[in-house]
XYZ file of C-alpha atoms in Angstrom:
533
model
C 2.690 -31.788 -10.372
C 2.566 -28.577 -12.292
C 0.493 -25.808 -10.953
C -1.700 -25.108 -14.332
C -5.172 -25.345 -15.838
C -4.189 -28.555 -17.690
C -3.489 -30.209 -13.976
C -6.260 -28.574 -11.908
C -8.846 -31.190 -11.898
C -5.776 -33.421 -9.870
C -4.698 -30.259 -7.811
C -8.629 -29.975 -6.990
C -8.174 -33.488 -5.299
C -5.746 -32.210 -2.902
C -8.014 -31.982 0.287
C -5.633 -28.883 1.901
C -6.758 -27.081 -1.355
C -9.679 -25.174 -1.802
C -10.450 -25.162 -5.546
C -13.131 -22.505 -7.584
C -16.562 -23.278 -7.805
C -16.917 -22.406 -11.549
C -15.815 -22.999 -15.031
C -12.595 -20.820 -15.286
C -12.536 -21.174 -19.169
C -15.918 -20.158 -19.580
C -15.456 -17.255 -16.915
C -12.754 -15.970 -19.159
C -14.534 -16.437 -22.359
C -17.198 -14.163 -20.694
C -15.013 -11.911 -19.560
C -13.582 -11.250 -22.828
C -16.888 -10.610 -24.967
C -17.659 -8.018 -22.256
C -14.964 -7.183 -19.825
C -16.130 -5.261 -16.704
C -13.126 -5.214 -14.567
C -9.726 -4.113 -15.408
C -6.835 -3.237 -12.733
C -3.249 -1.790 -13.329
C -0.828 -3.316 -10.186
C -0.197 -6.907 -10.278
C 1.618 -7.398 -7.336
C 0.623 -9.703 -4.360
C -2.238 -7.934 -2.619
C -4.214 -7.789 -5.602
C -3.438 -11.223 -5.871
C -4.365 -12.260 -2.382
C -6.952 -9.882 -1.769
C -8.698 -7.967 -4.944
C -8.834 -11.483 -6.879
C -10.633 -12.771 -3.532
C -13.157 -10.759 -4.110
C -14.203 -11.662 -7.125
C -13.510 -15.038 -6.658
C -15.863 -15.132 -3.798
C -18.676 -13.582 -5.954
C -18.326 -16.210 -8.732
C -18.177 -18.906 -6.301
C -21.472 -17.502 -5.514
C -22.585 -17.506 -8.768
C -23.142 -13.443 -8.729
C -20.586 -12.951 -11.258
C -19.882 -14.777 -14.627
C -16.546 -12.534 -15.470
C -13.456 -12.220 -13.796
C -10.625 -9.291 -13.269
C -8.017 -8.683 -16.652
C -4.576 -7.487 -14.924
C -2.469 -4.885 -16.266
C 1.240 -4.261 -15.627
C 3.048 -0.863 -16.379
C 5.898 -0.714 -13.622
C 7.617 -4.451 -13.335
C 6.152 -6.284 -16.059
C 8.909 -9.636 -15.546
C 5.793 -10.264 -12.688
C 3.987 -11.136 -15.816
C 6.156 -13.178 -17.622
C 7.187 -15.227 -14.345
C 4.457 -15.728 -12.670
C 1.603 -15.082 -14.436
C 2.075 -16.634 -17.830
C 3.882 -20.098 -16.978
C 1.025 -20.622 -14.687
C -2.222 -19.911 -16.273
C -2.757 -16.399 -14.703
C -3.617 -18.837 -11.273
C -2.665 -18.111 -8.092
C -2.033 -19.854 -5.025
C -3.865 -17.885 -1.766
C -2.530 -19.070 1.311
C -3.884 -17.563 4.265
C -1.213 -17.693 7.878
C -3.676 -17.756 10.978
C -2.125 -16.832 14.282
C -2.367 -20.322 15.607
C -0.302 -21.916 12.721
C -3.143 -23.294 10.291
C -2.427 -22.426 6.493
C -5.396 -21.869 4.576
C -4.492 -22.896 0.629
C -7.374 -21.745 -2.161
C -7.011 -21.103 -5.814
C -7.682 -18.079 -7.034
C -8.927 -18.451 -10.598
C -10.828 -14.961 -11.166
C -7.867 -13.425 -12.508
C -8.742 -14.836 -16.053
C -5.933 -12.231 -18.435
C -2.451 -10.642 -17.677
C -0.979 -8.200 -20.052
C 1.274 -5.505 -19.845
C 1.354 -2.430 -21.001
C 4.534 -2.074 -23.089
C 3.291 -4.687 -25.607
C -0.444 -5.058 -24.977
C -1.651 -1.770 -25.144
C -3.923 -2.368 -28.184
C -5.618 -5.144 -26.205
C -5.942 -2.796 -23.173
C -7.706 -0.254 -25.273
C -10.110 -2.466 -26.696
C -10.866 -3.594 -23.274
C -11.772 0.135 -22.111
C -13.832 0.503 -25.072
C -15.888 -1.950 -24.353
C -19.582 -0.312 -23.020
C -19.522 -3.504 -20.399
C -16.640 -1.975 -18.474
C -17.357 -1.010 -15.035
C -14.526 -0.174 -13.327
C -10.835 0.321 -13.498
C -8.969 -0.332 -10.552
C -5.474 0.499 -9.139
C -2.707 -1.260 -6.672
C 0.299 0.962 -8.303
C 1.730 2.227 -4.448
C 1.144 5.512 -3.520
C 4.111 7.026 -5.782
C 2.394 6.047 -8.728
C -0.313 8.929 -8.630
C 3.048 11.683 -7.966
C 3.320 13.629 -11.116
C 6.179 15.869 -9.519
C 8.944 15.639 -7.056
C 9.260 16.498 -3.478
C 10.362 20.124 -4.287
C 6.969 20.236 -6.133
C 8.633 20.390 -10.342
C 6.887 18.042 -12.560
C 9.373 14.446 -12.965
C 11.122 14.380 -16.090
C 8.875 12.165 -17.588
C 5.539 13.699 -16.884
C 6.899 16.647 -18.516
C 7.464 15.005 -21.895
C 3.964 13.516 -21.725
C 2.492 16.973 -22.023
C 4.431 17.619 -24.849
C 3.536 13.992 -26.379
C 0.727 12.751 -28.636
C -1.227 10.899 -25.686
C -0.613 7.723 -27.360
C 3.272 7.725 -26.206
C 1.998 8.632 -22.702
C 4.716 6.878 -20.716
C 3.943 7.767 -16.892
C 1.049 5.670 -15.731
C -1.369 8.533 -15.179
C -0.819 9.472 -18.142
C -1.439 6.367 -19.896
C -5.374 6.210 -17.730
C -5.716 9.409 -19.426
C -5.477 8.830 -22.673
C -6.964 5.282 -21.815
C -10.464 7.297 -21.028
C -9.953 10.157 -23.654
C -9.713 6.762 -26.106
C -13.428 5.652 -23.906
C -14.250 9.357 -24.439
C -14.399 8.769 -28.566
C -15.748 5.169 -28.432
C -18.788 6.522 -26.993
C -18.069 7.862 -23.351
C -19.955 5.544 -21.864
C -19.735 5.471 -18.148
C -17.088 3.724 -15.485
C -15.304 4.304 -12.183
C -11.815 4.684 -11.760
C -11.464 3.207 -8.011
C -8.187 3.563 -6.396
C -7.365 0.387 -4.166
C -3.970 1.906 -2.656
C -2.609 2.451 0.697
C -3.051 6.124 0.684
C -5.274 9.126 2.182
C -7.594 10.487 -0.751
C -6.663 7.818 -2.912
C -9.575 8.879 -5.268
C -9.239 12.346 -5.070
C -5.503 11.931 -6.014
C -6.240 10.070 -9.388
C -8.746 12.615 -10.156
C -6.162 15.311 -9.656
C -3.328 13.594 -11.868
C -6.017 12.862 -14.410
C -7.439 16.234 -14.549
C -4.341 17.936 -14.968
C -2.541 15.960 -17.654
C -5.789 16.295 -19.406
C -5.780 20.332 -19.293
C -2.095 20.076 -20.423
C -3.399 18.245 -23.031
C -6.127 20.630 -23.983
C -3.732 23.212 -23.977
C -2.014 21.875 -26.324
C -4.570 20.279 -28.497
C -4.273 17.022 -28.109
C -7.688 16.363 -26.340
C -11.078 18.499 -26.711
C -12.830 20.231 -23.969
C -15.686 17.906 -24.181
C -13.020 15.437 -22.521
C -12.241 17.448 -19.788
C -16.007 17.891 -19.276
C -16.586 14.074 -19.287
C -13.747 13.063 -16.742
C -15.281 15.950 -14.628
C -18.536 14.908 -15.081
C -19.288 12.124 -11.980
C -21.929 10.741 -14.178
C -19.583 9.546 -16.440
C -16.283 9.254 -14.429
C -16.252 8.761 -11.100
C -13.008 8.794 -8.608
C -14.516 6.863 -5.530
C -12.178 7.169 -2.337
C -11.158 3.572 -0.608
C -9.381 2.367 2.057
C -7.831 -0.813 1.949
C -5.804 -3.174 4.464
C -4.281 -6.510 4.132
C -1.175 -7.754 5.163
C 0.869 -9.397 2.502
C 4.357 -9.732 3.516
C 6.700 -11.422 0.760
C 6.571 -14.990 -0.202
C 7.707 -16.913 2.992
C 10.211 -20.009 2.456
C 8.254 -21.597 4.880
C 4.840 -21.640 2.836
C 6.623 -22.658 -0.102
C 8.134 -25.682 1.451
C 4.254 -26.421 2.716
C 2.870 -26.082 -1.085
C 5.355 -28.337 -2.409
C 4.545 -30.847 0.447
C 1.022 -30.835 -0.851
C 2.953 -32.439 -4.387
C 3.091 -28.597 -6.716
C 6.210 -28.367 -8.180
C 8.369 -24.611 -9.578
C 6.775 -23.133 -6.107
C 10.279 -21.059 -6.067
C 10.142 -17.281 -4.925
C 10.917 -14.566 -7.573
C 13.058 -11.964 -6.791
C 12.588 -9.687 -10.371
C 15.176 -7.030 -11.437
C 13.183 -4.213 -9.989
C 13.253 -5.664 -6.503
C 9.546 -7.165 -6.563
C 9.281 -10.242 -4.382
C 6.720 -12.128 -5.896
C 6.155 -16.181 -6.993
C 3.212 -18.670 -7.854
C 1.657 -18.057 -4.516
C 0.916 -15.350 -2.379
C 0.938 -15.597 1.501
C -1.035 -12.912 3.816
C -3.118 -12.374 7.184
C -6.496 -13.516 7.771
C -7.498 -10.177 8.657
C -8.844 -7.492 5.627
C -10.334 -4.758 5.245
C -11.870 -2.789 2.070
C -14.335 0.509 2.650
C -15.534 1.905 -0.715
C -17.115 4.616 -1.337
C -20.694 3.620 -3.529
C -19.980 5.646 -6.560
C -19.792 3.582 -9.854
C -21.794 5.073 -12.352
C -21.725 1.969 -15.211
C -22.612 -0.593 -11.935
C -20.527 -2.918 -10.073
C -20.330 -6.427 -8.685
C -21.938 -6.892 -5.701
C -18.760 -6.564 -3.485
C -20.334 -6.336 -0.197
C -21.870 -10.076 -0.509
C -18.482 -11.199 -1.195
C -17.620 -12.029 2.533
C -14.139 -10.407 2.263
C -14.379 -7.888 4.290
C -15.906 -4.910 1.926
C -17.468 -2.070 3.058
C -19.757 -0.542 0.456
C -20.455 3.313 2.016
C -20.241 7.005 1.639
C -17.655 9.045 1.687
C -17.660 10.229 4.888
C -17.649 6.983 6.603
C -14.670 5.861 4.147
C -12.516 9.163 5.367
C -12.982 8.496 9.000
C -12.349 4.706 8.436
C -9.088 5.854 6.731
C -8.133 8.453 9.034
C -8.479 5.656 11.588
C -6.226 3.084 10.515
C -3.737 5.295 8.668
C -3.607 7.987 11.780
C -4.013 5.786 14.582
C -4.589 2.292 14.825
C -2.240 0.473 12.331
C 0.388 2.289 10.215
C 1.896 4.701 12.679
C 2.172 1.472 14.804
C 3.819 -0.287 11.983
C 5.935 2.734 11.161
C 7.382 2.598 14.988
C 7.995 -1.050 14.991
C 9.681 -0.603 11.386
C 12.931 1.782 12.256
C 12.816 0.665 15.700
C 12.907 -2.782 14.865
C 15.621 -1.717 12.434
C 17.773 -0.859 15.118
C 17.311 -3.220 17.221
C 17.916 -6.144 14.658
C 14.226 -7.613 14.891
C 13.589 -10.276 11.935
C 10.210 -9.423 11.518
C 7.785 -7.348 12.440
C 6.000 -10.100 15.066
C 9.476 -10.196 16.779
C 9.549 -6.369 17.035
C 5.776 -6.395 18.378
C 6.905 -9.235 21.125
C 9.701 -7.333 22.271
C 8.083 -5.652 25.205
C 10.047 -2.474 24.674
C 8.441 -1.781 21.428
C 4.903 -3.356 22.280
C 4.781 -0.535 25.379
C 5.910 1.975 22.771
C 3.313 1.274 19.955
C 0.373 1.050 22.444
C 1.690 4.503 24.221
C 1.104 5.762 21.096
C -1.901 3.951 19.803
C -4.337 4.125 22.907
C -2.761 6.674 25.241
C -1.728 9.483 22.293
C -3.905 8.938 18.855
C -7.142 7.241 20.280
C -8.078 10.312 22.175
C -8.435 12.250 18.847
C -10.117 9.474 16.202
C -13.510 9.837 15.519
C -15.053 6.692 14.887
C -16.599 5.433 11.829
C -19.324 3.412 13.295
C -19.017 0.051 10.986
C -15.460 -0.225 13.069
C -14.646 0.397 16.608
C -11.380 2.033 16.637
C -10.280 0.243 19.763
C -11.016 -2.993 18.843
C -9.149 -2.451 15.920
C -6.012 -1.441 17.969
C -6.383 -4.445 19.839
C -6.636 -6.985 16.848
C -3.748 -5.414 15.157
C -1.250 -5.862 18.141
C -2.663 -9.062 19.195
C -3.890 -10.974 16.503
C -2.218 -9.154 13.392
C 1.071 -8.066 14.276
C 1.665 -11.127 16.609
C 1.198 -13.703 14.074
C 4.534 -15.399 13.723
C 3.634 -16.934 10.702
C 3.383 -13.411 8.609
C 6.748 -12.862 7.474
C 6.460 -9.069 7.133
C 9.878 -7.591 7.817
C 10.703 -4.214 9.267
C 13.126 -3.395 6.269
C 9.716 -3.523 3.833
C 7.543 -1.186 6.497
C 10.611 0.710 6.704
C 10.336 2.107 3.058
C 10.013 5.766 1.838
C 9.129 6.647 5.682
C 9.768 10.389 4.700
C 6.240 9.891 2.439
C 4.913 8.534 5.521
C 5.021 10.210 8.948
C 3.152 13.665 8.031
C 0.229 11.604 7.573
C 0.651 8.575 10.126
C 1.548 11.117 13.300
C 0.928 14.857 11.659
C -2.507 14.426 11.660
C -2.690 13.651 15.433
C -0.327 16.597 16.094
C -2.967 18.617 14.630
C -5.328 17.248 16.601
C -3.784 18.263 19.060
C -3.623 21.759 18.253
C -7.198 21.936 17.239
C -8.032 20.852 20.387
C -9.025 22.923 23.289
C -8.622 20.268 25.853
C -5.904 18.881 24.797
C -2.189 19.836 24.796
C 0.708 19.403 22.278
C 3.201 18.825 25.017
C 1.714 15.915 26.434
C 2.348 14.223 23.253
C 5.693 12.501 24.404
C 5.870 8.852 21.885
C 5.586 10.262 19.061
C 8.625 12.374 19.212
C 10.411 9.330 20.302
C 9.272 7.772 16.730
C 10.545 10.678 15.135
C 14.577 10.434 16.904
C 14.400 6.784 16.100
C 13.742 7.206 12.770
C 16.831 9.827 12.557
C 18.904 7.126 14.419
C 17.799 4.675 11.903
C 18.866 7.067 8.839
C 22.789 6.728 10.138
C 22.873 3.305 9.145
C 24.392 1.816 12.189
C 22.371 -0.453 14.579
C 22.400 -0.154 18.382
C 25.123 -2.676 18.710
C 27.110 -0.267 17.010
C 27.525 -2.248 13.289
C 26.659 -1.199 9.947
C 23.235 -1.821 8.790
C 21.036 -1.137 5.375
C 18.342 1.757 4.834
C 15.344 0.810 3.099
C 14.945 3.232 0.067
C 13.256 6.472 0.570
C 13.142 9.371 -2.237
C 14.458 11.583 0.740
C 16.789 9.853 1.720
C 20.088 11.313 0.017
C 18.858 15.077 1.238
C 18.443 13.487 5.024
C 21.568 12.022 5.439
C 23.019 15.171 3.940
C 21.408 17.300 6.727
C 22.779 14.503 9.330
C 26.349 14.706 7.795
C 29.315 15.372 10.745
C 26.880 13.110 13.617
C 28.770 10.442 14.614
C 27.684 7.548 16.296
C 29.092 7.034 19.951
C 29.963 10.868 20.039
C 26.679 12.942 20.956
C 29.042 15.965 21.283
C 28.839 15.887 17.258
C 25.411 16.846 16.894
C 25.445 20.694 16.530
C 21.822 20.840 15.720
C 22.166 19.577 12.186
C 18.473 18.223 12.372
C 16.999 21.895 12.850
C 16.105 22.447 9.385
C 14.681 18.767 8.687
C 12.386 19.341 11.648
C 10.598 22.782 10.493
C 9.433 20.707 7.397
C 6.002 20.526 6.943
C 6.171 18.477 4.022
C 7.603 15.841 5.812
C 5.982 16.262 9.361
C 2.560 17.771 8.180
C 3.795 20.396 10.636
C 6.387 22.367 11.243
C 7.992 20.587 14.716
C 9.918 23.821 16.365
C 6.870 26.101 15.613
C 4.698 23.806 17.945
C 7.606 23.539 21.101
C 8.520 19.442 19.730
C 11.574 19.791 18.092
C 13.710 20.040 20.797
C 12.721 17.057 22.661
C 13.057 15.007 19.005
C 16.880 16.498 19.405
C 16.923 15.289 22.979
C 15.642 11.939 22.558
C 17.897 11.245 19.556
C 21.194 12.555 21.053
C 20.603 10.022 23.628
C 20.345 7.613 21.108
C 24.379 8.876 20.139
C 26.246 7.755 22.858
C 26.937 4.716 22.341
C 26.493 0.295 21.866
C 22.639 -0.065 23.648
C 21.752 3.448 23.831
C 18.536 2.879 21.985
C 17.207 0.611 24.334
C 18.332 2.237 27.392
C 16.495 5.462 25.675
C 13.543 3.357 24.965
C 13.459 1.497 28.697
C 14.518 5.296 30.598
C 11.093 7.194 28.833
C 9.004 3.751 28.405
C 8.503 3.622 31.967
């Protein structure tokens, strides 16, 4: 049958599916009289994890309006699997033992995007009911300028610009509250949900500074600026969030249309996204907020999804602890190195014992020593459920290739804030660091686009990576005599490594390491089994 709202009373008969426990229609009716959620990002972790939480809450009967979705970036999400399916979604949580977990997710009541909707969006953030808006755009989306620090193209024609053309995303918030700002700037938080340190403080930034562009040039009034500075009225709470969801999997999508739902294919759009009907992800999340929404907010914490409701303190040590020690520097090192070995995902690269000795070298024996621990999570434990439970679930699909991605934007924050650490430290010393380095050659191996066996292999896109393989331009795989220090340069970057590597005595065992990693078919893993043991 056809996965809609015409068909969900049969679909609710389906005893694998857990259906909602409220009247969609009239949760969407509500919501429209007096929207109080909207969110830009429609991919598959808001999806699978922000529409859980709301869903949870009007299961509970503590909410009575749901979440309207807007799209800026890849807005063929919308029209594929949004629209031909009722904005529904399929949730279908992959245990570690094999059981699939199948809800519907019916709080995400509107979809709209931004290049044809905009008049709707703005009388949604006019509305005084508004509480938040919310954010899964990826970390780029809050860059207003390039790695060599010039504003992008585009960001530089929206200062110029009458607001209402505003074409970068930031841009388009702006205006979005400088419209709020006129309809009487009434209060609402603007709550970053991305996978990024200072995720509120980085909106705030982009916000505040297309705004005094604007002011310059008369396009907003300094009462504006004063009311998105004013935390009364606008408030930038920082978040952390963590969920695993991997693209669709073929193998839930044969299990949904076992059930009896038909059009359950995957959608590969033109801009890459991987999206469908359904979304499949980990049991295991993760959201810490910090308690700063001055119009009010749904009662998050009571929606048993794992939501942390806190101050800011506890949210930058929370953050610091998953993004610095005990999950993304982990994935990182799986990612390239399971790259090179030829790993199909990353629960193969975490049960190779090569790379399970590796990550936990790096995880307990070099990072732990330097967290500091939130208090509502203990850091070790969470090491321990992300190698054993998270990463080792065969049934997440999560491939090294996706992890793999714009790893330039990455490592100064996943291992440069350890290395600092380190420095700070006045027990501790730099040069007993001795995995992390190896990270850093595997990810230059990587860049050469040839795998250990010798053979030609993709590079996930990075906006580095055209200036890196310049820099590694004359190494030659199978010839370690060609490297004539081309890497130098690349390793005194701070931007890249948070530090500069040669000016703290690293870089040349990164060189070391990676010329090993030259000479030849298996040179990887002999490099990873000689220092591993």
């Amino acid at each position: 049958m056809k996965f809609s709202l015409e068909n969900l009373k049969e679909i609710e008969n389906i005893k694998d599916i857990k259906a909602p426990m409220y009247d969609i229609k009239e949760v969407k009716e509500n919501t429209m009289k007096a929207p109080k959620w909207l969110h830009f990002g429609a991919g598959n972790i808001f999806r699978a994890y922000v529409g859980k939480m709301q869903q949870n809450l009007l299961n509970k009967g503590l909410e009575n309006t749901g979440i309207i979705v807007a799209e800026s970036f890849d807005t063929e999400i919308i029209d594929k699997v949004y629209k031909p399916y009722d904005n529904l979604t399929l949730s279908v949580r992959l245990s570690k033992d094999g059981e699939f977990s199948t809800e519907i997710i019916g709080s995400i009541v509107e979809s709209l995007k931004v290049s044809t909707d905009m008049e709707k969006i703005e009388e949604i953030v006019k509305a005084p009911s508004l509480q938040m808006i919310s954010f899964t755009i990826t970390e780029k989306g809050y860059n207003l300028k390039t790695p060599d620090k010039k504003y992008m193209g585009v960001i530089e024609e929206d200062f110029k610009n009458n607001p209402s053309e505003a074409k970068h995303v930031m841009s388009i918030v702006t205006n979005l509250l400088n419209i709020r700002f006129k309809n009487g700037a009434t209060p609402v938080a603007i709550v970053s949900m991305d996978n990024c340190a200072g995720n509120g403080d980085r909106i705030k930034a982009a916000v505040q500074d297309i705004a005094n562009h604007w002011l310059e040039n008369g396009f907003v009034t300094k009462e504006f600026v004063e009311y998105i500075s004013d935390e009364t009225k606008v408030s930038f709470p920082v978040s952390m969030i963590d969920k695993i969801t991997p693209r669709p999997a073929e193998v839930v999508k044969e299990h949904l249309e076992k059930l009896g739902l038909e059009d359950m294919d995957i959608v590969i759009t033109d801009k890459k996204s991987y999206t469908g009907p359904f979304v499949n992800s980990e049991e295991a999340e993760y959201f810490v907020v910090e308690d700063k929404f001055p119009n009010g907010r749904p009662a998050l914490e009571k929606s048993e999804a794992g939501v942390y409701m806190t101050d800011r303190d506890t949210v930058e040590k929370t953050e610091r602890m998953k993004v610095t020690t005990c999950l993304n520097p982990l994935h990182t090192a799986l990612a390239v190195y399971g790259c090179l070995l030829n790993e199909k995902s990353i629960f193969d690269a975490v049960s190779n014992p090569l790379l399970n000795k590796l990550i936990k070298n790096i995880g307990y024996g070099e990072a732990l020593k330097v967290v500091e621990s939130p208090k509502i999570l203990d850091p070790k434990a969470f090491i321990d459920e992300v190698i054993d439970v998270r990463f080792a679930n065969p049934y997440i699909p999560d491939q090294p290739e996706r992890i793999a991605t714009d790893t330039s934007q990455k490592v100064g924050i996943r291992y440069g804030e350890t290395l600092k650490a380190y420095l700070a430290s006045d027990e501790l010393k730099i040069s007993d660091i001795k995995y992390i380095p190896l990270v850093y050659a595997g990810w230059f191996r990587y860049l050469l686009g040839i795998d250990d066996n010798g053979n030609k292999r993709s590079i996930s896109p990075d906006p580095m990576l055209e200036m890196l393989q310049e820099k590694l331009k004359g190494i030659e795989f199978g010839k370690p005599e060609t490297y004539k220090s081309q890497l130098k340069e690349v390793l005194r970057n701070k931007m890249i490594f948070g530090v500069d590597l040669e000016e703290i005595g690293m870089s040349e065992l990164v060189e070391k390491y990676f010329v090993e990693m030259l000479v030849g078919k298996g040179a990887v893993k002999n490099t990873l089994e000689k220092y591993l043991k």
